[in-house]
Amino acid sequence: MSDCLFCKIGSGQIPAKVVLQDDEVLAFDDVNPQAPVHVLVIPKRHVSALNDAGAGDQALLGRLLEAAILVARKKGIAEAGYRVVANTGRDGGQTVFHLHLHVLGGRHMNWPPG
Ligand code: 5GP
Ligand code: ZN
């Protein structure tokens, strides 16, 4: 989508601090981190939210989760633990409507979230 912020980050039009990427997935530091480690994992292809992932997106969803694990290892938080979040829709607190996983760690994560 031409006016989508994360499509622009995914294509390199807007710069980001890249943690890892492959042909389908990009992980980059969140600009407003909520924890010592706060990385966003996105598909390079536009999908608005979890609700818009269809039957043909199973492999992509798997790759997003796999990338989240790799991010946790690369950032050194895998052993201590971390949280993976997909804010979805209005009540979920989603503000950018391009599917993304938050990978948060480096401190104890509280439960329940706000
Ligand atoms: P949401 O609220 O949709 O789950 O998460 C959107 C996230 O994107 C927020 O954590 C916000 O800080 C992050 N974000 C918004 N704009 C930018 C940007 O231009 N660059 C980066 N790296 N992160 C952004
Ligand atoms: Zn997009």
Short mmCIF file of C-alpha atoms and ligand atoms in Angstrom, two decimals:
data_model
loop_
_atom_site.label_atom_id
_atom_site.label_comp_id
_atom_site.label_asym_id
_atom_site.label_seq_id
_atom_site.Cartn_x
_atom_site.Cartn_y
_atom_site.Cartn_z
CA MET A 1 0.00 0.00 0.00
CA SER A 2 1.60 3.22 -1.17
CA ASP A 3 0.71 5.40 1.82
CA CYS A 4 1.46 2.79 4.49
CA LEU A 5 4.31 3.64 6.88
CA PHE A 6 5.44 0.06 7.42
CA CYS A 7 5.28 -0.73 3.68
CA LYS A 8 7.71 2.17 3.25
CA ILE A 9 9.97 0.84 6.00
CA GLY A 10 9.68 -2.66 4.51
CA SER A 11 10.82 -1.42 1.10
CA GLY A 12 13.60 0.75 2.52
CA GLN A 13 11.95 4.06 1.50
CA ILE A 14 11.90 5.12 5.15
CA PRO A 15 14.97 4.18 7.21
CA ALA A 16 14.84 1.95 10.28
CA LYS A 17 17.37 0.20 12.51
CA VAL A 18 17.16 -3.24 10.94
CA VAL A 19 17.69 -6.23 13.24
CA LEU A 20 17.21 -8.92 10.60
CA GLN A 21 15.42 -9.54 7.33
CA ASP A 22 14.82 -12.02 4.58
CA ASP A 23 12.78 -11.88 1.38
CA GLU A 24 9.44 -11.84 3.23
CA VAL A 25 10.04 -10.44 6.70
CA LEU A 26 11.76 -7.42 8.27
CA ALA A 27 12.57 -6.79 11.95
CA PHE A 28 13.55 -3.33 13.17
CA ASP A 29 13.83 -1.39 16.42
CA ASP A 30 10.66 0.40 17.56
CA VAL A 31 11.16 4.17 17.41
CA ASN A 32 9.47 4.57 20.82
CA PRO A 33 10.72 1.58 22.83
CA GLN A 34 8.63 0.37 25.78
CA ALA A 35 11.37 -1.95 27.07
CA PRO A 36 15.17 -2.21 26.72
CA VAL A 37 14.52 -4.48 23.73
CA HIS A 38 11.53 -3.50 21.57
CA VAL A 39 11.60 -4.77 18.02
CA LEU A 40 8.83 -4.87 15.42
CA VAL A 41 8.55 -7.79 13.01
CA ILE A 42 6.57 -7.13 9.82
CA PRO A 43 5.78 -8.90 6.59
CA LYS A 44 7.24 -6.94 3.66
CA ARG A 45 3.93 -7.53 1.87
CA HIS A 46 1.02 -5.43 3.12
CA VAL A 47 -1.38 -7.23 5.46
CA SER A 48 -3.40 -4.79 7.57
CA ALA A 49 -3.83 -6.84 10.73
CA LEU A 50 -4.18 -10.39 12.03
CA ASN A 51 -7.85 -10.30 11.00
CA ASP A 52 -6.78 -9.86 7.38
CA ALA A 53 -4.44 -12.85 7.34
CA GLY A 54 -6.18 -15.57 5.34
CA ALA A 55 -5.74 -19.27 4.73
CA GLY A 56 -2.93 -18.54 2.26
CA ASP A 57 -0.96 -16.65 4.88
CA GLN A 58 -0.17 -19.56 7.19
CA ALA A 59 3.44 -19.79 6.08
CA LEU A 60 3.88 -16.03 6.42
CA LEU A 61 2.49 -16.06 9.96
CA GLY A 62 4.91 -18.86 10.79
CA ARG A 63 7.81 -16.87 9.41
CA LEU A 64 6.84 -13.85 11.51
CA LEU A 65 6.92 -15.96 14.67
CA GLU A 66 10.17 -17.60 13.62
CA ALA A 67 11.68 -14.15 13.05
CA ALA A 68 10.51 -13.09 16.53
CA ILE A 69 12.44 -16.03 18.02
CA LEU A 70 15.54 -15.12 16.00
CA VAL A 71 15.24 -11.49 17.16
CA ALA A 72 15.08 -12.62 20.79
CA ARG A 73 18.22 -14.72 20.30
CA LYS A 74 20.05 -11.95 18.45
CA LYS A 75 19.19 -9.40 21.14
CA GLY A 76 20.25 -11.81 23.91
CA ILE A 77 16.87 -12.07 25.67
CA ALA A 78 15.80 -15.55 24.59
CA GLU A 79 16.92 -17.30 27.76
CA ALA A 80 15.61 -14.71 30.23
CA GLY A 81 12.29 -14.51 28.40
CA TYR A 82 10.36 -12.00 26.38
CA ARG A 83 6.90 -11.14 25.12
CA VAL A 84 5.47 -11.27 21.60
CA VAL A 85 2.40 -9.09 21.02
CA ALA A 86 0.15 -8.40 18.05
CA ASN A 87 -2.11 -5.47 18.91
CA THR A 88 -5.19 -5.94 16.76
CA GLY A 89 -7.89 -3.40 15.98
CA ARG A 90 -9.26 -0.58 18.12
CA ASP A 91 -9.61 -2.40 21.42
CA GLY A 92 -6.28 -4.12 20.86
CA GLY A 93 -4.55 -0.74 20.68
CA GLN A 94 -3.34 -1.08 17.10
CA THR A 95 -2.14 2.27 15.72
CA VAL A 96 -0.30 1.22 12.55
CA PHE A 97 -2.48 -0.85 10.24
CA HIS A 98 0.23 -3.02 8.75
CA LEU A 99 0.53 -6.31 10.63
CA HIS A 100 3.42 -6.36 13.10
CA LEU A 101 4.62 -8.38 16.05
CA HIS A 102 6.16 -6.52 18.97
CA VAL A 103 9.09 -8.38 20.57
CA LEU A 104 9.61 -6.93 24.05
CA GLY A 105 12.19 -7.87 26.64
CA GLY A 106 15.21 -6.92 28.68
CA ARG A 107 13.05 -6.33 31.74
CA HIS A 108 10.29 -8.22 33.56
CA MET A 109 7.05 -7.85 31.62
CA ASN A 110 3.99 -7.24 33.77
CA TRP A 111 0.73 -9.16 33.49
CA PRO A 112 -2.02 -8.36 32.76
CA PRO A 113 -1.04 -5.71 30.22
CA GLY A 114 -2.90 -2.40 30.38
P1 5GP B 1 0.80 -0.61 17.40
O1 5GP B 1 0.34 0.44 18.37
O2 5GP B 1 0.13 -0.44 16.07
O3 5GP B 1 0.70 -2.01 17.93
O4 5GP B 1 2.36 -0.38 17.23
C1 5GP B 1 2.91 0.53 16.36
C2 5GP B 1 4.35 0.72 16.79
O5 5GP B 1 5.05 1.34 15.74
C3 5GP B 1 4.51 1.61 18.03
O6 5GP B 1 5.19 0.88 19.05
C4 5GP B 1 5.34 2.78 17.51
O7 5GP B 1 6.28 3.25 18.46
C5 5GP B 1 6.00 2.21 16.28
N1 5GP B 1 6.29 3.17 15.24
C6 5GP B 1 5.45 4.12 14.75
N2 5GP B 1 6.05 4.83 13.77
C7 5GP B 1 7.31 4.31 13.64
C8 5GP B 1 8.40 4.63 12.78
O8 5GP B 1 8.34 5.53 11.93
N3 5GP B 1 9.54 3.89 12.92
C9 5GP B 1 9.63 2.88 13.84
N4 5GP B 1 10.80 2.22 13.91
N5 5GP B 1 8.61 2.55 14.67
C10 5GP B 1 7.47 3.26 14.57
ZN ZN B 2 1.67 -1.71 4.65
#
